[in-house]
Coordinates of C-alpha atoms in Angstrom, one line a residue:
Chain A
M6 CA 49.9 56.7 64.8
R7 CA 46.4 57.7 64.1
I8 CA 43.3 57.5 66.3
L9 CA 39.9 57.8 64.7
I10 CA 37.1 59.0 66.9
P11 CA 33.5 58.9 65.8
V12 CA 31.4 61.6 67.5
K13 CA 27.6 61.8 67.6
R14 CA 25.5 64.9 67.9
V15 CA 22.9 64.2 70.6
V16 CA 20.2 66.1 72.5
D17 CA 21.6 67.7 75.6
P18 CA 21.6 64.9 78.2
F19 CA 20.4 67.3 80.8
S20 CA 17.5 68.7 78.9
K21 CA 14.0 67.3 79.5
V22 CA 12.9 65.8 76.2
R23 CA 9.4 65.0 75.0
P24 CA 8.0 62.9 72.2
L25 CA 6.6 64.7 69.1
P26 CA 2.8 64.9 69.3
D27 CA 2.4 62.3 66.6
G28 CA 4.9 60.0 68.2
S29 CA 7.2 60.0 65.2
G30 CA 10.3 61.2 67.0
I31 CA 11.8 63.3 69.8
D32 CA 10.6 66.9 70.0
T33 CA 13.8 68.9 69.7
T34 CA 12.2 72.4 69.8
G35 CA 14.3 74.6 72.1
I36 CA 16.6 71.7 72.9
K37 CA 20.4 72.2 72.8
F38 CA 22.6 69.6 71.0
E39 CA 25.9 68.4 72.4
I40 CA 28.7 66.0 71.6
N41 CA 27.7 62.7 73.0
P42 CA 29.3 62.7 76.5
F43 CA 31.0 59.3 76.0
D44 CA 32.5 60.5 72.7
E45 CA 33.8 63.7 74.4
I46 CA 35.6 61.4 76.9
A47 CA 37.1 59.6 73.9
V48 CA 38.4 62.9 72.4
E49 CA 39.8 63.9 75.8
E50 CA 41.6 60.5 76.2
A51 CA 43.1 60.7 72.7
V52 CA 44.4 64.2 73.5
R53 CA 45.9 62.9 76.8
L54 CA 47.5 60.0 74.9
R55 CA 49.1 62.5 72.5
E56 CA 50.5 64.5 75.3
K57 CA 52.6 61.4 76.1
N58 CA 53.1 60.2 72.5
P59 CA 53.5 63.3 70.2
D60 CA 53.3 61.4 66.9
I61 CA 49.6 60.8 67.3
E62 CA 47.1 62.3 64.8
I63 CA 43.5 62.6 66.1
V64 CA 40.8 62.4 63.4
V65 CA 37.1 62.9 64.4
V66 CA 34.2 61.8 62.2
S67 CA 30.5 62.5 62.4
I68 CA 27.7 61.2 60.2
G69 CA 24.6 63.3 59.9
S70 CA 23.3 66.7 58.8
G71 CA 25.5 69.8 58.3
D72 CA 24.7 70.7 61.9
C73 CA 27.1 68.1 63.1
E74 CA 29.9 70.6 62.3
E75 CA 29.1 72.2 65.7
Q76 CA 30.1 69.0 67.5
L77 CA 33.1 68.4 65.2
R78 CA 34.4 71.9 65.9
K79 CA 34.0 71.2 69.6
A80 CA 36.2 68.1 69.2
L81 CA 38.7 70.1 67.2
A82 CA 38.7 72.8 69.9
M83 CA 39.5 70.1 72.5
G84 CA 42.6 69.1 70.4
A85 CA 41.6 66.9 67.5
D86 CA 43.7 67.6 64.4
R87 CA 41.1 67.3 61.7
A88 CA 37.5 66.3 61.1
I89 CA 35.4 64.4 58.5
L90 CA 31.7 65.1 58.2
V91 CA 29.8 62.4 56.3
E92 CA 27.0 64.7 55.3
T93 CA 23.6 63.0 54.8
T94 CA 19.9 63.5 55.5
H95 CA 19.3 59.7 55.4
L96 CA 18.3 57.8 58.5
F97 CA 20.9 55.3 59.6
D98 CA 20.5 52.6 62.2
S99 CA 23.5 51.3 64.2
L100 CA 24.4 48.7 61.6
G101 CA 24.3 51.3 58.8
I102 CA 26.5 53.7 60.9
A103 CA 29.0 50.8 61.5
K104 CA 29.2 50.2 57.7
E105 CA 29.8 53.9 57.0
L106 CA 32.5 54.0 59.7
K107 CA 34.1 51.0 58.2
A108 CA 34.4 52.9 54.9
I109 CA 36.1 55.7 56.8
V110 CA 38.5 53.3 58.6
D111 CA 39.4 51.7 55.2
T112 CA 40.5 55.1 54.0
E113 CA 42.1 56.5 57.2
Q114 CA 43.7 53.3 58.4
P115 CA 43.8 54.3 62.0
S116 CA 45.8 52.4 64.6
F117 CA 42.7 52.2 66.7
V118 CA 39.1 53.5 66.8
L119 CA 38.2 55.1 70.1
M120 CA 34.5 56.0 70.7
G121 CA 31.8 56.3 73.3
K122 CA 30.3 53.0 74.6
Q123 CA 26.8 54.4 73.9
A124 CA 25.1 57.6 72.7
T125 CA 23.0 59.1 75.4
D126 CA 20.0 59.7 73.1
Y127 CA 19.1 56.1 71.9
D128 CA 21.3 54.3 74.5
C129 CA 21.9 51.5 72.1
N130 CA 25.6 50.5 72.9
Q131 CA 26.0 48.8 69.5
V132 CA 28.0 50.7 66.9
A133 CA 31.6 50.1 68.1
Q134 CA 31.1 46.4 68.5
M135 CA 29.4 46.2 65.1
L136 CA 32.3 48.2 63.6
A137 CA 34.8 45.9 65.2
A138 CA 33.0 42.9 63.7
K139 CA 32.9 44.4 60.2
L140 CA 36.6 45.1 60.4
G141 CA 37.5 41.8 62.0
W142 CA 39.4 43.7 64.7
P143 CA 39.4 42.8 68.4
Q144 CA 37.5 45.1 70.8
A145 CA 37.8 46.3 74.4
C146 CA 34.6 47.9 75.5
F147 CA 34.0 50.1 78.6
A148 CA 37.5 51.3 79.1
S149 CA 38.4 53.0 82.4
A150 CA 42.2 53.3 81.6
I151 CA 44.1 53.1 78.4
S152 CA 47.9 53.1 77.7
I153 CA 49.9 52.5 74.6
N154 CA 52.3 49.6 75.0
G155 CA 54.3 49.1 71.7
Q156 CA 52.0 47.5 69.2
A157 CA 49.3 46.9 71.7
L158 CA 47.1 48.8 74.1
T159 CA 46.7 48.0 77.8
V160 CA 43.1 48.6 78.8
N161 CA 41.3 48.4 82.0
R162 CA 37.7 47.7 81.2
E163 CA 34.7 47.8 83.4
T164 CA 32.7 44.6 83.6
D165 CA 29.6 43.4 85.5
L166 CA 31.9 42.2 88.3
G167 CA 34.5 44.9 88.5
V168 CA 37.6 46.0 86.5
E169 CA 39.4 43.6 84.1
S170 CA 42.8 44.3 82.6
V171 CA 43.5 43.3 79.0
E172 CA 46.3 43.5 76.4
I173 CA 44.8 44.2 73.0
P174 CA 46.8 44.3 69.8
M175 CA 46.3 47.2 67.3
P176 CA 44.4 47.7 65.2
C177 CA 41.4 47.5 67.4
V178 CA 38.2 49.2 68.6
I179 CA 38.0 50.6 72.2
T180 CA 34.9 52.2 73.8
T181 CA 35.0 54.6 76.7
D182 CA 33.2 54.4 80.0
L183 CA 32.3 57.2 82.3
R184 CA 35.3 57.2 84.5
L185 CA 38.1 57.1 81.9
N186 CA 38.6 60.9 82.4
E187 CA 37.0 64.2 82.9
P188 CA 37.0 66.2 79.6
R189 CA 38.7 69.5 79.8
F190 CA 37.0 72.9 79.6
V191 CA 37.8 74.4 76.2
A192 CA 39.0 78.0 76.5
L193 CA 38.4 80.7 73.8
P194 CA 41.8 80.4 72.0
G195 CA 41.1 76.7 71.4
I196 CA 37.7 77.5 70.0
I197 CA 39.1 80.2 67.7
K198 CA 42.0 77.9 66.6
A199 CA 39.4 75.1 65.8
R200 CA 37.7 77.3 63.2
S201 CA 40.7 77.0 60.9
K202 CA 41.4 73.3 61.4
P203 CA 40.5 71.1 58.4
L204 CA 37.0 69.7 58.1
D205 CA 36.2 67.6 55.1
R206 CA 32.6 67.1 54.0
I207 CA 32.0 63.9 52.1
P208 CA 28.9 62.0 51.0
P209 CA 28.1 58.6 52.5
S210 CA 29.7 55.6 50.8
A211 CA 26.3 54.0 50.2
T212 CA 22.6 54.6 50.6
P213 CA 21.7 53.0 54.0
A214 CA 19.3 50.1 54.1
P215 CA 18.1 50.1 57.7
V216 CA 17.2 46.9 59.4
T217 CA 15.6 48.6 62.4
R218 CA 13.0 51.3 62.3
T219 CA 11.5 53.5 65.0
V220 CA 7.7 52.9 64.9
K221 CA 6.8 55.3 67.7
I222 CA 8.3 57.3 70.6
E223 CA 6.2 58.0 73.6
S224 CA 6.4 59.0 77.3
P225 CA 6.6 56.1 79.7
G226 CA 3.7 55.4 82.0
A227 CA 4.2 57.1 85.3
R228 CA 4.6 55.1 88.4
P229 CA 1.5 55.3 90.6
P230 CA 2.1 58.1 93.2
G231 CA 3.5 56.9 96.5
R232 CA 3.1 58.3 99.9
K233 CA 5.3 59.5 102.8
V234 CA 5.4 57.6 106.0
A235 CA 5.9 59.3 109.3
S236 CA 8.4 57.0 111.0
V237 CA 10.7 54.0 110.7
E238 CA 8.1 51.9 112.5
E239 CA 5.5 52.8 109.9
L240 CA 7.9 52.1 107.1
V241 CA 8.8 48.6 108.3
S242 CA 5.2 47.6 109.0
E243 CA 4.1 48.9 105.6
L244 CA 6.8 46.9 103.9
K245 CA 5.8 43.8 105.9
S246 CA 2.1 44.3 105.0
R247 CA 2.9 44.6 101.4
G248 CA 4.8 41.4 101.6
V249 CA 8.1 43.0 100.5
L250 CA 9.7 42.2 103.9
P251 CA 8.9 38.9 105.7
A252 CA 6.3 39.5 108.4
Chain B
M25 CA 10.8 30.4 64.6
S26 CA 13.1 29.6 67.5
I27 CA 15.4 31.3 69.9
V28 CA 19.0 30.8 70.9
G29 CA 19.6 32.3 74.3
I30 CA 23.1 33.2 75.4
A31 CA 23.4 32.9 79.2
F32 CA 26.5 34.7 80.4
T33 CA 25.8 33.7 84.0
P34 CA 23.8 30.7 85.3
A35 CA 21.0 33.1 86.6
D36 CA 20.4 34.3 83.0
A37 CA 18.8 31.0 82.0
T38 CA 15.5 31.6 83.8
G39 CA 15.2 35.1 82.2
I40 CA 15.7 33.5 78.8
Q41 CA 13.1 30.9 79.6
A42 CA 10.6 33.7 80.5
F43 CA 11.4 35.7 77.3
A44 CA 11.0 32.6 75.1
A45 CA 7.6 31.9 76.8
A46 CA 6.5 35.5 76.1
L47 CA 7.3 35.0 72.4
G48 CA 5.8 31.5 72.5
M49 CA 8.9 30.0 71.0
P50 CA 11.1 27.0 71.9
F51 CA 14.7 27.8 72.7
R52 CA 18.2 26.5 72.9
L53 CA 20.6 27.7 75.5
V54 CA 24.3 28.5 75.3
Q55 CA 25.8 28.7 78.8
I56 CA 29.0 30.6 79.0
T57 CA 30.1 30.5 82.7
G58 CA 29.2 28.3 85.6
D59 CA 26.9 25.2 85.7
P60 CA 23.9 25.3 83.3
N61 CA 20.4 25.4 84.7
T62 CA 18.9 22.0 83.7
S63 CA 15.4 23.0 84.7
C64 CA 15.0 25.9 82.4
G65 CA 13.1 24.0 79.7
A66 CA 15.7 24.5 76.9
Q67 CA 15.6 22.1 74.0
Q68 CA 19.3 21.9 73.9
I69 CA 22.0 23.2 76.3
L70 CA 25.5 23.9 75.1
S71 CA 27.8 24.6 78.0
A72 CA 31.3 26.2 77.9
G73 CA 31.7 25.8 81.7
L74 CA 34.0 28.7 82.0
E75 CA 34.9 30.6 85.2
D76 CA 35.1 34.0 83.5
I77 CA 33.4 35.5 80.4
P78 CA 36.0 35.4 77.6
P79 CA 36.8 38.4 75.3
A80 CA 34.1 39.1 72.7
D81 CA 36.1 38.4 69.5
G82 CA 36.8 34.7 70.2
L83 CA 33.4 34.2 71.9
V84 CA 31.5 35.6 68.9
S85 CA 33.5 33.4 66.4
S86 CA 32.4 30.4 68.4
L87 CA 28.8 31.5 68.7
E88 CA 28.5 32.1 65.0
G89 CA 28.2 28.4 64.3
V90 CA 25.7 27.5 66.9
V91 CA 23.2 30.3 66.3
Q92 CA 22.4 29.1 62.7
G93 CA 18.7 28.8 62.0
A94 CA 17.6 30.8 65.0
S95 CA 15.1 33.6 64.3
H96 CA 16.1 35.4 67.6
I97 CA 19.4 35.4 69.4
V98 CA 18.8 36.8 72.9
A99 CA 20.6 37.6 76.1
V100 CA 19.7 39.3 79.4
S101 CA 21.0 42.9 79.4
S102 CA 24.3 43.3 81.1
M103 CA 27.7 44.8 80.3
A104 CA 28.9 41.4 79.0
S105 CA 25.9 40.9 76.8
K106 CA 26.1 44.4 75.3
D107 CA 29.8 43.8 74.5
V108 CA 29.2 40.4 72.9
M109 CA 25.8 40.5 71.3
A110 CA 26.4 43.7 69.3
R111 CA 29.5 42.2 67.8
L112 CA 27.5 39.1 67.0
A113 CA 24.9 41.2 65.2
G114 CA 27.7 42.9 63.3
V115 CA 29.1 39.5 62.2
L116 CA 25.7 38.2 61.2
D117 CA 24.9 41.6 59.5
C118 CA 21.5 41.7 61.2
A119 CA 19.3 43.9 63.3
M120 CA 19.9 44.4 67.0
V121 CA 17.6 45.8 69.6
T122 CA 19.1 46.7 73.0
D123 CA 17.3 46.6 76.4
V124 CA 14.0 45.3 75.3
V125 CA 11.3 45.7 78.1
S126 CA 8.4 44.2 76.2
A127 CA 7.6 42.5 72.9
D128 CA 4.6 43.7 70.9
S129 CA 5.2 41.0 68.2
P130 CA 8.1 38.8 67.3
S131 CA 9.7 41.7 65.5
T132 CA 8.4 44.8 67.4
F133 CA 9.8 45.7 70.7
K134 CA 9.6 48.5 73.3
R135 CA 12.8 49.9 74.9
P136 CA 13.7 52.9 77.0
I137 CA 15.7 55.7 75.4
V138 CA 17.2 59.0 76.6
A139 CA 17.8 57.7 80.2
G140 CA 14.3 56.2 80.3
T141 CA 12.6 59.5 79.8
L142 CA 11.1 58.1 76.6
V143 CA 10.0 54.7 75.3
E144 CA 10.8 53.7 71.7
T145 CA 8.8 51.1 69.8
V146 CA 11.3 49.6 67.3
E147 CA 10.6 47.2 64.5
A148 CA 13.4 44.9 63.3
S149 CA 13.4 43.4 59.8
G150 CA 15.2 40.4 58.4
A151 CA 16.5 37.4 60.3
P152 CA 17.9 36.7 62.7
I153 CA 17.2 39.5 65.2
V154 CA 19.8 39.9 68.0
L155 CA 18.5 41.5 71.2
T156 CA 19.2 42.0 74.8
F157 CA 16.3 42.3 77.3
R158 CA 15.6 43.3 80.8
P159 CA 14.1 40.3 82.6
A160 CA 11.8 42.5 84.9
G161 CA 9.4 42.8 81.9
F162 CA 8.9 39.0 81.5
T163 CA 7.0 36.7 83.8
K164 CA 9.1 33.9 85.3
R165 CA 8.1 30.4 84.4
P166 CA 8.0 27.3 86.6
P167 CA 11.0 24.9 86.4
E168 CA 10.8 22.6 83.4
R169 CA 13.2 19.8 82.5
A170 CA 15.8 20.7 79.9
S171 CA 17.7 18.5 77.5
E172 CA 21.0 16.9 78.3
V173 CA 24.0 19.2 78.5
E174 CA 26.6 19.1 75.7
S175 CA 29.9 20.9 75.8
F176 CA 30.8 23.9 73.8
S177 CA 34.3 25.3 73.2
I178 CA 35.4 28.8 72.7
S179 CA 37.7 30.0 69.9
P180 CA 40.9 31.8 70.9
S181 CA 40.9 35.6 71.2
K182 CA 43.4 38.2 70.1
V183 CA 42.8 39.9 73.4
R184 CA 44.8 38.6 76.4
V185 CA 43.2 39.0 79.8
T186 CA 46.0 39.9 82.2
Q187 CA 43.8 40.3 85.2
A188 CA 40.2 39.0 85.5
A189 CA 37.6 40.9 87.4
H190 CA 36.4 39.1 90.5
K191 CA 33.3 39.9 92.5
S192 CA 34.1 41.2 95.9
G193 CA 32.3 40.2 99.0
G194 CA 29.5 37.7 99.5
R195 CA 26.5 39.8 98.6
P196 CA 24.2 38.8 95.8
D197 CA 24.6 40.2 92.3
L198 CA 23.2 43.8 92.0
T199 CA 21.2 43.0 88.9
Q200 CA 19.7 39.8 90.4
A201 CA 19.2 40.6 94.0
S202 CA 15.6 40.8 95.3
V203 CA 16.6 43.6 97.6
V204 CA 18.9 46.5 96.7
V205 CA 20.0 49.2 99.1
S206 CA 21.7 52.2 97.5
G207 CA 23.4 55.2 98.8
G208 CA 24.5 58.6 97.6
R209 CA 27.1 61.2 98.4
P210 CA 25.9 61.8 102.0
L211 CA 27.6 58.5 102.8
K212 CA 30.9 60.4 103.0
D213 CA 33.5 57.7 102.5
R214 CA 34.0 54.0 101.8
E215 CA 33.9 52.9 105.4
T216 CA 30.7 54.7 106.1
F217 CA 29.1 53.5 102.9
E218 CA 30.1 49.9 103.7
S219 CA 28.9 50.0 107.3
V220 CA 25.6 51.8 106.7
I221 CA 24.5 50.8 103.1
G222 CA 26.4 47.5 103.2
G223 CA 25.1 46.8 106.7
L224 CA 21.4 47.2 105.8
A225 CA 22.0 45.2 102.6
D226 CA 23.3 42.4 104.7
T227 CA 20.4 42.6 107.1
L228 CA 18.0 42.2 104.2
G229 CA 20.1 39.6 102.3
G230 CA 20.4 42.1 99.5
A231 CA 23.0 43.9 97.3
A232 CA 24.5 47.3 97.7
G233 CA 24.3 50.0 95.0
A234 CA 25.4 53.6 94.6
T235 CA 24.7 56.7 92.7
R236 CA 27.1 58.1 90.1
A237 CA 28.0 60.9 92.5
A238 CA 28.9 58.4 95.2
V239 CA 31.1 56.4 92.8
D240 CA 32.7 59.5 91.3
S241 CA 33.7 60.7 94.8
G242 CA 35.2 57.4 95.6
I243 CA 32.6 56.4 98.2
A244 CA 31.6 53.2 96.3
P245 CA 33.3 51.0 93.7
N246 CA 32.4 51.6 90.0
E247 CA 30.6 48.3 89.6
L248 CA 28.0 49.4 92.1
Q249 CA 26.8 52.3 90.1
V250 CA 23.1 52.1 89.4
G251 CA 21.6 54.2 86.6
Q252 CA 21.5 54.9 82.8
T253 CA 25.1 54.3 82.3
G254 CA 25.6 51.8 85.1
K255 CA 23.5 48.8 86.3
I256 CA 19.8 48.6 85.6
V257 CA 18.1 46.9 88.6
A258 CA 14.6 45.7 89.2
P259 CA 14.4 44.2 92.7
D260 CA 11.3 43.6 94.7
L261 CA 12.6 46.3 97.2
Y262 CA 14.8 49.2 96.3
I263 CA 15.9 51.4 99.2
A264 CA 17.4 54.7 98.1
A265 CA 19.2 56.4 101.1
G266 CA 20.5 59.9 100.7
I267 CA 19.7 59.9 97.0
S268 CA 18.1 63.0 95.4
G269 CA 16.9 61.1 92.4
S270 CA 18.4 62.3 89.1
T271 CA 16.9 61.3 85.8
Q272 CA 20.0 59.2 85.1
H273 CA 19.7 57.3 88.5
M274 CA 15.9 56.8 88.1
A275 CA 16.5 55.3 84.7
G276 CA 18.2 52.4 86.5
I277 CA 15.6 51.7 89.2
K278 CA 12.1 52.4 87.8
D279 CA 11.2 48.8 87.2
S280 CA 11.7 48.0 90.9
K281 CA 8.5 46.7 92.5
C282 CA 8.7 48.9 95.6
I283 CA 10.9 52.0 95.9
V284 CA 11.6 53.4 99.3
A285 CA 13.3 56.7 99.6
I286 CA 15.0 57.9 102.8
N287 CA 16.1 61.5 102.5
K288 CA 16.5 64.5 104.8
D289 CA 15.3 66.9 102.1
P290 CA 11.4 66.7 101.9
D291 CA 11.6 68.2 98.4
A292 CA 14.1 65.7 96.9
P293 CA 12.7 64.6 93.5
I294 CA 13.1 60.9 94.5
F295 CA 9.9 61.3 96.7
E296 CA 7.9 61.9 93.5
V297 CA 8.6 58.3 92.3
A298 CA 9.1 56.5 95.6
D299 CA 6.3 54.2 96.7
L300 CA 7.2 54.9 100.3
G301 CA 9.1 58.0 101.4
L302 CA 10.6 58.7 104.8
V303 CA 11.9 62.2 105.5
A304 CA 14.7 61.4 107.9
D305 CA 18.4 61.5 108.4
L306 CA 19.6 58.2 107.0
F307 CA 22.2 57.8 109.7
E308 CA 19.4 57.6 112.2
A309 CA 16.8 55.8 110.1
I310 CA 19.0 52.9 108.8
P311 CA 20.2 51.8 112.2
A312 CA 16.6 52.0 113.5
I313 CA 15.4 49.8 110.6
R314 CA 18.1 47.3 111.4
N315 CA 17.1 47.3 115.0
L316 CA 13.4 46.8 114.2
L317 CA 14.3 43.8 112.0
G318 CA 16.2 42.4 115.0
K319 CA 19.7 42.4 113.5

């Protein structure tokens, strides 16, 4: 059984990011890059599934500049078996990434694709579902528990109302939510071992033809400053006078 | 140009009506669960009349046929809409824009990125455009008669739901409530959270929410998480009790009309964004508020 995990290189979610002065993108000066936290959860989950099912091979793939090797090595250090870097300087939108991933799936023939529900840079939450559509595979998004059950997966998925349990046949696409697991800390031996794991560099299968384009990136308008009130009484009367609470 | 709105819950219909008015376009409505809103002004209503939102694969197959000819296929942002609409965009091989907060033109939209610390203006090309939007950015319209309701059936899915999710308790939906009371880790445990945060929510007829830290430590159920990776809320009144105000949490509340912060720590970052701040122990302040409101 093979699990394919797309991982994205994103700006460190805990860094304070600013727009470039001309609004053409995110200013990444001095900003660290990390593996998208939801993708890291996907890698961790695959490693845990392999602990119970030793015949699993875990393949990670990233699409982007040569710098993405850093995130792929991290995934390898966590326990992935091999990595594919689709090396490109082209800009891809979600649909373009989904098409590139489909080409990888066609070659790799994984039992399922496991990936983050969204990347914490552009917060789009699109690629996995688009990939599932392109493959004609069923999907289970926002997983909080995954187990292998013969030719199917049993997945608990988070919904607007709470947790839903589903049985989904393989092949399929699964996205991870926050509480699926807590990724392990990678110790030095793992990092050293990851350096010698295979990492294939390949060109994209096609030149992307984006259907969405970033026109501008800017800082949001700040909320007008508020004020502190001295007591519960003042708070309640202020809320009433603003019409937020019935007078 | 015309819109097809996918309403996952009955409450979504008024949001879609507001969005269509902002773009100045007529719209048709596909209602997935519950009874359709017949005063939303839709030119056509197709209703599936389901109790639960079905898995995305079958639902998207059935939507494919009814969205033909639309320039925009839109839904209110929710976990369900993100699951389904992105698959629909994949099937239609078209552009998708997530979490639209305003429309500069029929093809240019603003949306928050990086946990709301930045705003992206994105232009979509081709047709149709699939998008999800946050209703807080679009002015509600008065009721308007809609067309007759026709039925709509959903194709089977390869996914079998073995246990559906059901909303617990009688409180309004977090994303639709006009008042939201949220708590953080100081709430200690589920019982305390329920009695203090849930209690004030009930006094105000609102919903209860929680921080990621509170959910992670088991104080509140997952579906109550408010923030970048949880629910995005925009109530008239948001009360944050014992919440320091991380960027990720703020991303989920900043469209609220009035934010009230109650925190013991006068330097908590939440006070920088709160409209009204009260430096106090929430375990004293919240009962006092309930007392003053006479409940």
